[in-house]
Structure formats: structure tokens, C-alpha cells
PDB file of N, CA and C in Angstrom:
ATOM      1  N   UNK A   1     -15.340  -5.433   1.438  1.00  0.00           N
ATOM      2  CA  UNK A   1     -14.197  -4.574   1.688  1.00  0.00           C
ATOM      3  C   UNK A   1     -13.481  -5.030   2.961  1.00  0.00           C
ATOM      4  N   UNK A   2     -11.997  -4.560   2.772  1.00  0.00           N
ATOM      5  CA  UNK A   2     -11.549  -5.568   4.407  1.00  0.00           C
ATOM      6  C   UNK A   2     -11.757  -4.299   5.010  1.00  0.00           C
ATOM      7  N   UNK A   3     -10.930  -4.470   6.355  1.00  0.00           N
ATOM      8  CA  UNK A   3     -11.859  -3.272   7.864  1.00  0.00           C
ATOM      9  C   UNK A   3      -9.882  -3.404   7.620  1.00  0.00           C
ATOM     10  N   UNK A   4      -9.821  -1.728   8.118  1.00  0.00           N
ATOM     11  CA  UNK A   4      -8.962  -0.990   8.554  1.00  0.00           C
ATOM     12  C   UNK A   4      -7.851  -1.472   9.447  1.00  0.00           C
ATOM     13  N   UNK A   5      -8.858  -2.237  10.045  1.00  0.00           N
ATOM     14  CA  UNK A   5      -7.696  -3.211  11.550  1.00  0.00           C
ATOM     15  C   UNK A   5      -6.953  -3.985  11.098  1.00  0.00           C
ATOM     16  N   UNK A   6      -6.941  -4.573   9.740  1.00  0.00           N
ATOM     17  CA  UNK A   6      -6.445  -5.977   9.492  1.00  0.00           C
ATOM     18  C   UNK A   6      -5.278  -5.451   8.765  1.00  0.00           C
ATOM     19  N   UNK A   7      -5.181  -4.253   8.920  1.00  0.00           N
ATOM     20  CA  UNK A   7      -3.724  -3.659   8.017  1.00  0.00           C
ATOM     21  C   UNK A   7      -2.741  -3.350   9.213  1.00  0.00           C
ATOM     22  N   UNK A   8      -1.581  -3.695   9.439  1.00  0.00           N
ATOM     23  CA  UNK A   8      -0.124  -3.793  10.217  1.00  0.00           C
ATOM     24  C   UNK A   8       0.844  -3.740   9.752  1.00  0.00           C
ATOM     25  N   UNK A   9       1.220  -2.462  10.798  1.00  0.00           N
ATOM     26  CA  UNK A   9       2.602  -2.018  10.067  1.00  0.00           C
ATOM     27  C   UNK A   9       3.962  -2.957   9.679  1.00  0.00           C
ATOM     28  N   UNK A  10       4.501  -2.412   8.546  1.00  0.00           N
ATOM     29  CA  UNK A  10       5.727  -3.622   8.127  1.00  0.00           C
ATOM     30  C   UNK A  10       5.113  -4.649   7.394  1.00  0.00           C
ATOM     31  N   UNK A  11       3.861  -4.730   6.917  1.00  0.00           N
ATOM     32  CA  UNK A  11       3.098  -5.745   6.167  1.00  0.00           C
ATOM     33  C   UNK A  11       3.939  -5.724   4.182  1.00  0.00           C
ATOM     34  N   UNK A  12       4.306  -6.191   3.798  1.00  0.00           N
ATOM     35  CA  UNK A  12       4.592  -6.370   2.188  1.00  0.00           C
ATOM     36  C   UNK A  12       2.656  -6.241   1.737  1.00  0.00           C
ATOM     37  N   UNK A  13       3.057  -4.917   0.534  1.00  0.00           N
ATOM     38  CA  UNK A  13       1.825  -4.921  -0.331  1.00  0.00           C
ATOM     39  C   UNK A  13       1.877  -4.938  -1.584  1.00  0.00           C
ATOM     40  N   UNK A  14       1.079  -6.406  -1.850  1.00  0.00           N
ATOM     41  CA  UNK A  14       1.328  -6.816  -3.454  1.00  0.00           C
ATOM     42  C   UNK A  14       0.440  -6.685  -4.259  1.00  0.00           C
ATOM     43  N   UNK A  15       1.001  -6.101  -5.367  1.00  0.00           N
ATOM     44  CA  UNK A  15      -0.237  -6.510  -6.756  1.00  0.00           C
ATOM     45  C   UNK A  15      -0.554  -7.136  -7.069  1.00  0.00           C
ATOM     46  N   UNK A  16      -1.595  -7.042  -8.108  1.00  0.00           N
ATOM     47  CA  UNK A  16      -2.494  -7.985  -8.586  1.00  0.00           C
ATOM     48  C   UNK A  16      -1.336  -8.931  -9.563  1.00  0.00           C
ATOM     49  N   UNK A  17      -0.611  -7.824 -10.128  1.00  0.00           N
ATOM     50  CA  UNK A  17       0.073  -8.905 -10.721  1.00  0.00           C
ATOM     51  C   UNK A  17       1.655  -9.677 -10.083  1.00  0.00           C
ATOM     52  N   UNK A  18       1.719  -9.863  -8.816  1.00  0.00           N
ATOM     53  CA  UNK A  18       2.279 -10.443  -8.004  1.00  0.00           C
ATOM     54  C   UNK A  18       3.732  -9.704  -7.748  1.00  0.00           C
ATOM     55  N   UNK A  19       3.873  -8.027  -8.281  1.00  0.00           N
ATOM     56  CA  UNK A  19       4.984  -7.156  -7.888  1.00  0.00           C
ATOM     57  C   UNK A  19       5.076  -6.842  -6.688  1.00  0.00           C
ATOM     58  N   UNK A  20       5.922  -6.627  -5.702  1.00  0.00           N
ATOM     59  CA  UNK A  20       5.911  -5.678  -4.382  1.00  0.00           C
ATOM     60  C   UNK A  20       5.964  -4.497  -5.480  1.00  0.00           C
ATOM     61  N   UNK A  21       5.101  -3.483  -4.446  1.00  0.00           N
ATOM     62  CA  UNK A  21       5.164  -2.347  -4.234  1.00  0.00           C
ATOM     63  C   UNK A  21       5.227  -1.431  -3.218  1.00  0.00           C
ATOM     64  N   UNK A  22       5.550  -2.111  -1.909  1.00  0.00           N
ATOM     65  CA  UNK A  22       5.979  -1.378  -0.937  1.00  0.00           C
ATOM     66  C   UNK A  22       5.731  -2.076   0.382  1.00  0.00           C
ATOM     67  N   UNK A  23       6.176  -1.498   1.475  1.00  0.00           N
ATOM     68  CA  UNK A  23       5.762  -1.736   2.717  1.00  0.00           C
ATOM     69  C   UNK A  23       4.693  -0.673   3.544  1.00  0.00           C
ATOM     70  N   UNK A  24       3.739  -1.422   4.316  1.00  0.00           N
ATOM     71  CA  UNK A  24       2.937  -0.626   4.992  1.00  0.00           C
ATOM     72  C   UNK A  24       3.546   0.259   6.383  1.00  0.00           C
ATOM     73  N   UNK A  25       3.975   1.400   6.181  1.00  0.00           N
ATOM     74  CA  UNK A  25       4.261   2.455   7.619  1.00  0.00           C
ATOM     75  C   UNK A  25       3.338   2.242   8.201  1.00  0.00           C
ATOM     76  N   UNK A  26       2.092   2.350   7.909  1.00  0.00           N
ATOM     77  CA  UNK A  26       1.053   3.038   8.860  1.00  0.00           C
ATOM     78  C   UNK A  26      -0.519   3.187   7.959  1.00  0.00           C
ATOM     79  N   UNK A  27      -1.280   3.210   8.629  1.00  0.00           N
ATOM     80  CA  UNK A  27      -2.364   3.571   7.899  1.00  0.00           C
ATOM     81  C   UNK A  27      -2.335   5.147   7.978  1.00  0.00           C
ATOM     82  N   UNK A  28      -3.250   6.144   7.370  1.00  0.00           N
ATOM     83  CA  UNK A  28      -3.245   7.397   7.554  1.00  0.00           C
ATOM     84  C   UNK A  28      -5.162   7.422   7.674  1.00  0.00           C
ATOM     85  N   UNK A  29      -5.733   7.909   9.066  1.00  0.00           N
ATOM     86  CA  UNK A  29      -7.207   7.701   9.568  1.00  0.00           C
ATOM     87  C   UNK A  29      -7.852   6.391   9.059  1.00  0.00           C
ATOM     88  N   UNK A  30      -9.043   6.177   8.681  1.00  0.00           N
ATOM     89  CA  UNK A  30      -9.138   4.784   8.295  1.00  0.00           C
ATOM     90  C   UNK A  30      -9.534   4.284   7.075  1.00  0.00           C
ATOM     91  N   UNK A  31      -8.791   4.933   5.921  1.00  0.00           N
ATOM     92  CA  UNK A  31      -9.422   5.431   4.333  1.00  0.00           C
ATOM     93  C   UNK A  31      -7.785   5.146   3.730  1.00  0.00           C
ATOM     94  N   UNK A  32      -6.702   5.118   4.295  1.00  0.00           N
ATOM     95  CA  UNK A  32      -5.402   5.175   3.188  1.00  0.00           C
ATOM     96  C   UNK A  32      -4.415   4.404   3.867  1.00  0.00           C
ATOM     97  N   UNK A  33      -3.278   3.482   3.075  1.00  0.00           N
ATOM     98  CA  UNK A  33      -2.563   3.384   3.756  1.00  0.00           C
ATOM     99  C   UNK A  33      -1.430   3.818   3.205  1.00  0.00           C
ATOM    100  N   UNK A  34      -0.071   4.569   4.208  1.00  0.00           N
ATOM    101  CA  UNK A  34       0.774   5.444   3.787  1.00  0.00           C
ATOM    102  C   UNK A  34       2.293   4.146   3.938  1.00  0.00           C
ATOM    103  N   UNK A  35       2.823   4.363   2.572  1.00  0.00           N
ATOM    104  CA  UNK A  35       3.569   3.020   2.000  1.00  0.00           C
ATOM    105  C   UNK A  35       5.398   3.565   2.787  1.00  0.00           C
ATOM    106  N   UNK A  36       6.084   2.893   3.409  1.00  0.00           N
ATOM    107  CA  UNK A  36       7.595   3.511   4.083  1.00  0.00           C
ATOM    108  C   UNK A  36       8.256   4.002   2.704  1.00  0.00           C
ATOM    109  N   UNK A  37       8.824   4.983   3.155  1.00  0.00           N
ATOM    110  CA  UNK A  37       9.484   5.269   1.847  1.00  0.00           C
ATOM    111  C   UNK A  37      11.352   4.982   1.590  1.00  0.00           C
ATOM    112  N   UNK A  38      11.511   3.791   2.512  1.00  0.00           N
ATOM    113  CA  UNK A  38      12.560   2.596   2.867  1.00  0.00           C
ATOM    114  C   UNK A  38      12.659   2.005   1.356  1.00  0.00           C
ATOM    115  N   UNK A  39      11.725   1.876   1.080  1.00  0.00           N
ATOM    116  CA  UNK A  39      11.837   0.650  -0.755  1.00  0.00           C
ATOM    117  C   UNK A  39      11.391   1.139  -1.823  1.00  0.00           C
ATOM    118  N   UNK A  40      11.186   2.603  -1.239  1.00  0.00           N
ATOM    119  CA  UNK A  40      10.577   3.477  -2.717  1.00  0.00           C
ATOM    120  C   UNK A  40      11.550   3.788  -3.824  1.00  0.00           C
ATOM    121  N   UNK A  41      11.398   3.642  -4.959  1.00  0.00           N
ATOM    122  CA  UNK A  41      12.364   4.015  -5.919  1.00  0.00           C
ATOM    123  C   UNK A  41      12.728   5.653  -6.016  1.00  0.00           C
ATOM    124  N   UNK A  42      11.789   6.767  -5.699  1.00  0.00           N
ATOM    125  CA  UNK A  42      11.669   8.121  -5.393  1.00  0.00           C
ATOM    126  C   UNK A  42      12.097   8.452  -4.151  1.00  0.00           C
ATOM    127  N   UNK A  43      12.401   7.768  -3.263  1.00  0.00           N
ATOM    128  CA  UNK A  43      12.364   7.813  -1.561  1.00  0.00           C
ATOM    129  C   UNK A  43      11.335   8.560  -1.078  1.00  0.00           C
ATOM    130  N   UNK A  44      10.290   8.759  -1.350  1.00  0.00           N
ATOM    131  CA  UNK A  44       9.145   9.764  -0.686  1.00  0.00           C
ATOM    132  C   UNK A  44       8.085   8.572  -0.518  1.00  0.00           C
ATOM    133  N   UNK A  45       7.321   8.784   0.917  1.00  0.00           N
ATOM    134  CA  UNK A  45       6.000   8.151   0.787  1.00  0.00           C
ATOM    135  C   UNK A  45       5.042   8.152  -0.172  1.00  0.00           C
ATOM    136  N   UNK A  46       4.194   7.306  -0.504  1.00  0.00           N
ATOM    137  CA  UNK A  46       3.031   7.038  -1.091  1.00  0.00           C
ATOM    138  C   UNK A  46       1.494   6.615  -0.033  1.00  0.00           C
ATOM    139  N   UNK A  47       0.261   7.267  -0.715  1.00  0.00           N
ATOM    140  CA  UNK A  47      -0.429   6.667  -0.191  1.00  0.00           C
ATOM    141  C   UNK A  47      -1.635   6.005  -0.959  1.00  0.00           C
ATOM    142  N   UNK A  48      -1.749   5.011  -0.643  1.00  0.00           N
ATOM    143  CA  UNK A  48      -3.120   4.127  -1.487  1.00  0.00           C
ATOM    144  C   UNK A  48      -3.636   3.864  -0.803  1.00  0.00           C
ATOM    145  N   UNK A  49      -5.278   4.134  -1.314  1.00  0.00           N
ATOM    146  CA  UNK A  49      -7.013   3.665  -0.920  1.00  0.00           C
ATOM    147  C   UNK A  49      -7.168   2.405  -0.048  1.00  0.00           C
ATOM    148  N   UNK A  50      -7.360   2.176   0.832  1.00  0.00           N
ATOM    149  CA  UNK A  50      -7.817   0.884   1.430  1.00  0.00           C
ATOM    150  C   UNK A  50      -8.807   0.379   0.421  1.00  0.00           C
ATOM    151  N   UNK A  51      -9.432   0.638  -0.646  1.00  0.00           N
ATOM    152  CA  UNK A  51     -10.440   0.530  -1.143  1.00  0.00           C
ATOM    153  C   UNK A  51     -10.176  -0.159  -2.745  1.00  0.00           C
ATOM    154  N   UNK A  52      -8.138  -0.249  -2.809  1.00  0.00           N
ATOM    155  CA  UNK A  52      -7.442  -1.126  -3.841  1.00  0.00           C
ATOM    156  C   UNK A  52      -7.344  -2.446  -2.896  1.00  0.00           C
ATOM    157  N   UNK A  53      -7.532  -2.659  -1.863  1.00  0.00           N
ATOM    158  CA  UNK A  53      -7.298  -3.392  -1.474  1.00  0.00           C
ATOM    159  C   UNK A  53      -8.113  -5.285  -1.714  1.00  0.00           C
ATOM    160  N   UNK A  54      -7.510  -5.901  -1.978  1.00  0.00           N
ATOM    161  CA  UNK A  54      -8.398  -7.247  -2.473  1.00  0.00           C
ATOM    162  C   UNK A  54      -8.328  -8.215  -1.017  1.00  0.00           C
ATOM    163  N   UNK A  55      -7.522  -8.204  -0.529  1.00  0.00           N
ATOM    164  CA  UNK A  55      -7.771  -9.054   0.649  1.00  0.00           C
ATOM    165  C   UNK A  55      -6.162  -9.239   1.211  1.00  0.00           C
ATOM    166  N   UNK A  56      -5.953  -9.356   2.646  1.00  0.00           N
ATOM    167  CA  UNK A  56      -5.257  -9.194   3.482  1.00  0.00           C
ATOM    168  C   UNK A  56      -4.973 -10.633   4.112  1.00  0.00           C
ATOM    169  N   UNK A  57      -3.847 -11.463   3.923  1.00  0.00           N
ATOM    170  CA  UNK A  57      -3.017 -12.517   4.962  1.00  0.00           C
ATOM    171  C   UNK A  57      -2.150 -11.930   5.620  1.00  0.00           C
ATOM    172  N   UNK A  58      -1.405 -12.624   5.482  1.00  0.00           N
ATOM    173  CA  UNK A  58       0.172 -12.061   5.861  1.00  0.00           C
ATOM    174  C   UNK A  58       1.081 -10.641   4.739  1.00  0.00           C
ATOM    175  N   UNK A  59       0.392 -10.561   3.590  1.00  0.00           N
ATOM    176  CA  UNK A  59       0.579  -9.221   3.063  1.00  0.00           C
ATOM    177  C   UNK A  59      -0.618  -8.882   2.245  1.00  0.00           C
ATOM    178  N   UNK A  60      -0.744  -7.516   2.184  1.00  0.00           N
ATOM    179  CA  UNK A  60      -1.694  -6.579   1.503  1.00  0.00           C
ATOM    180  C   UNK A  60      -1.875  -7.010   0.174  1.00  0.00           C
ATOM    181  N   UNK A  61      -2.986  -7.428  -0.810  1.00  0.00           N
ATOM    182  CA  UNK A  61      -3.146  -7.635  -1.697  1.00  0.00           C
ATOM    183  C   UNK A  61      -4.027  -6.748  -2.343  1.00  0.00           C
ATOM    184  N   UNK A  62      -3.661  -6.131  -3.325  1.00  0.00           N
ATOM    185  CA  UNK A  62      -4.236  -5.345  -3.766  1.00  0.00           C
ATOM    186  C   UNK A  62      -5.053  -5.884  -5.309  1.00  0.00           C
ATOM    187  N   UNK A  63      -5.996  -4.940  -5.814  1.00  0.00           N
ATOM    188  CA  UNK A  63      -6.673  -5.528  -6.838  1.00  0.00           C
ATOM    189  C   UNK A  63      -6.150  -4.346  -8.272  1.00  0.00           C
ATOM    190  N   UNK A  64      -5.146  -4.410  -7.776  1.00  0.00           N
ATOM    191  CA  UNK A  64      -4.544  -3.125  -9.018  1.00  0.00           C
ATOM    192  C   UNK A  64      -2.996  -3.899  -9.384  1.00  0.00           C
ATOM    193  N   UNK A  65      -2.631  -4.001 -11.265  1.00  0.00           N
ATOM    194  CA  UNK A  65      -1.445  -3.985 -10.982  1.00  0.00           C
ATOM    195  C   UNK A  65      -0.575  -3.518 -10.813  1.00  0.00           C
ATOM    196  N   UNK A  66       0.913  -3.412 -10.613  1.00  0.00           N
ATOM    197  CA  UNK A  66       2.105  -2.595 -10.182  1.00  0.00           C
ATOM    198  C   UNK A  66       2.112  -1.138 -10.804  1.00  0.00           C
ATOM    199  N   UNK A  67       1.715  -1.603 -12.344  1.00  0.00           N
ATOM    200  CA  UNK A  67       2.205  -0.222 -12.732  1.00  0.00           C
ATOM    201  C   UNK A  67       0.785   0.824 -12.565  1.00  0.00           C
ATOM    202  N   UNK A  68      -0.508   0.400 -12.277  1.00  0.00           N
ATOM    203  CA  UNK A  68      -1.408   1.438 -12.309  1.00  0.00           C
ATOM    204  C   UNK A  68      -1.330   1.714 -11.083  1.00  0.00           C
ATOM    205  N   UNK A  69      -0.889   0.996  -9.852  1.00  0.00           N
ATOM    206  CA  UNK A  69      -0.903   1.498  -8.399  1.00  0.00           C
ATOM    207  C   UNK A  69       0.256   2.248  -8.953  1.00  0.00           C
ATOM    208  N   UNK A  70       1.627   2.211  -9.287  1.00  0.00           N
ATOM    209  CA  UNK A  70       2.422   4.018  -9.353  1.00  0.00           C
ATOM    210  C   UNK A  70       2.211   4.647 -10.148  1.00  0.00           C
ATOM    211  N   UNK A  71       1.276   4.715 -10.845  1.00  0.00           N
ATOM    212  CA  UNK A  71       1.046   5.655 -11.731  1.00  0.00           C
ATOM    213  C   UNK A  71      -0.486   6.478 -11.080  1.00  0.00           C
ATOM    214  N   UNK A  72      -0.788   5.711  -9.940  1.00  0.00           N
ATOM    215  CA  UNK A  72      -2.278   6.645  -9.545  1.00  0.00           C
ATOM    216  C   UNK A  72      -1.770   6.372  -7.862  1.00  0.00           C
ATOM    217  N   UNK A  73      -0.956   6.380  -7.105  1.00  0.00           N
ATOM    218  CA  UNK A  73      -0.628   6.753  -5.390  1.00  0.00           C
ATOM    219  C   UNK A  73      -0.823   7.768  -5.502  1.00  0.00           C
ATOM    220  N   UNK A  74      -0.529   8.512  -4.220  1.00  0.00           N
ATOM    221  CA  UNK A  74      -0.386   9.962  -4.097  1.00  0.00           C
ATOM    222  C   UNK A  74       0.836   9.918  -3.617  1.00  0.00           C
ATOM    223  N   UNK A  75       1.874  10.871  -3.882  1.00  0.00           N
ATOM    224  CA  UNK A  75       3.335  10.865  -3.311  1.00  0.00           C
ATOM    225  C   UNK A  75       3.396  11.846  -2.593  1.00  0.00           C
ATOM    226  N   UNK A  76       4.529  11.715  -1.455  1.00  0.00           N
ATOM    227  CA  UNK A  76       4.246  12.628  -0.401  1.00  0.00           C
ATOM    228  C   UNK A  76       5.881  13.160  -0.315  1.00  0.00           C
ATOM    229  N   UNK A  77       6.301  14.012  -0.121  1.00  0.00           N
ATOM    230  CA  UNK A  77       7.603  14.989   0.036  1.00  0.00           C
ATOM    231  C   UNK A  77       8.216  14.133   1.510  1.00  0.00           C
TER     232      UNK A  77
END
């Protein structure tokens, strides 16, 4: 699993199947990270599991593709 630290804000987080799905605001404690809601198609935040996460360079890679990460975030008002 990656560690919490290696996530930075403004990071691009991509799917498995090579879609953006957002930018990283912020982590939310050290279990979620809460997505800007700058590139959201809804304009409301999202937050996903550090625990979709597949491994971290220069952007978030996740081990989910596009459409099951928006169909299972949590959306935020």
C-alpha cells in the first residue's frame, strides 16, 4: 500500500484505464483523498480510498477504472 505522504496537492489522478479523473485538493486524515471540484463534471468534491490507490509518480494511479471510481466516490455538496 503507498503511505499517505506520497500524495500532493494538485497531483492528476488516473485510472487504471488511463482516464483523468480528477485532481488531488487534499487528503482528508490519512484514509481518503478529497478530489478539487475545479474538473468535476457535477462541480462538487469527491472522495476516494487511499486504498484504490496502485502506485504514485508524478500522478495518482489508481487500480480502479474511470467509470467504477464515479460510480463508487463519495460526493460531497
Amino acid at each position: 500500500m503507498v503511505s499517505a505522504d506520497q500524495v500532493r496537492e494538485h497531483m492528476d489522478v488516473i485510472a487504471a484505464d488511463g482516464a483523468h479523473v480528477g485532481t488531488v485538493d487534499h487528503l482528508e486524515g490519512q484514509s481518503r483523498i478529497k478530489l478539487t471540484k475545479n474538473d468535476s463534471q457535477d462541480g462538487k468534491h469527491h472522495l476516494i480510498p487511499l486504498e484504490w490507490v496502485d502506485h504514485i509518480d508524478e500522478h495518482v494511479h489508481l487500480t480502479k477504472n474511470a467509470d467504477d471510481v464515479r460510480s463508487q466516490w463519495t460526493a460531497l455538496n
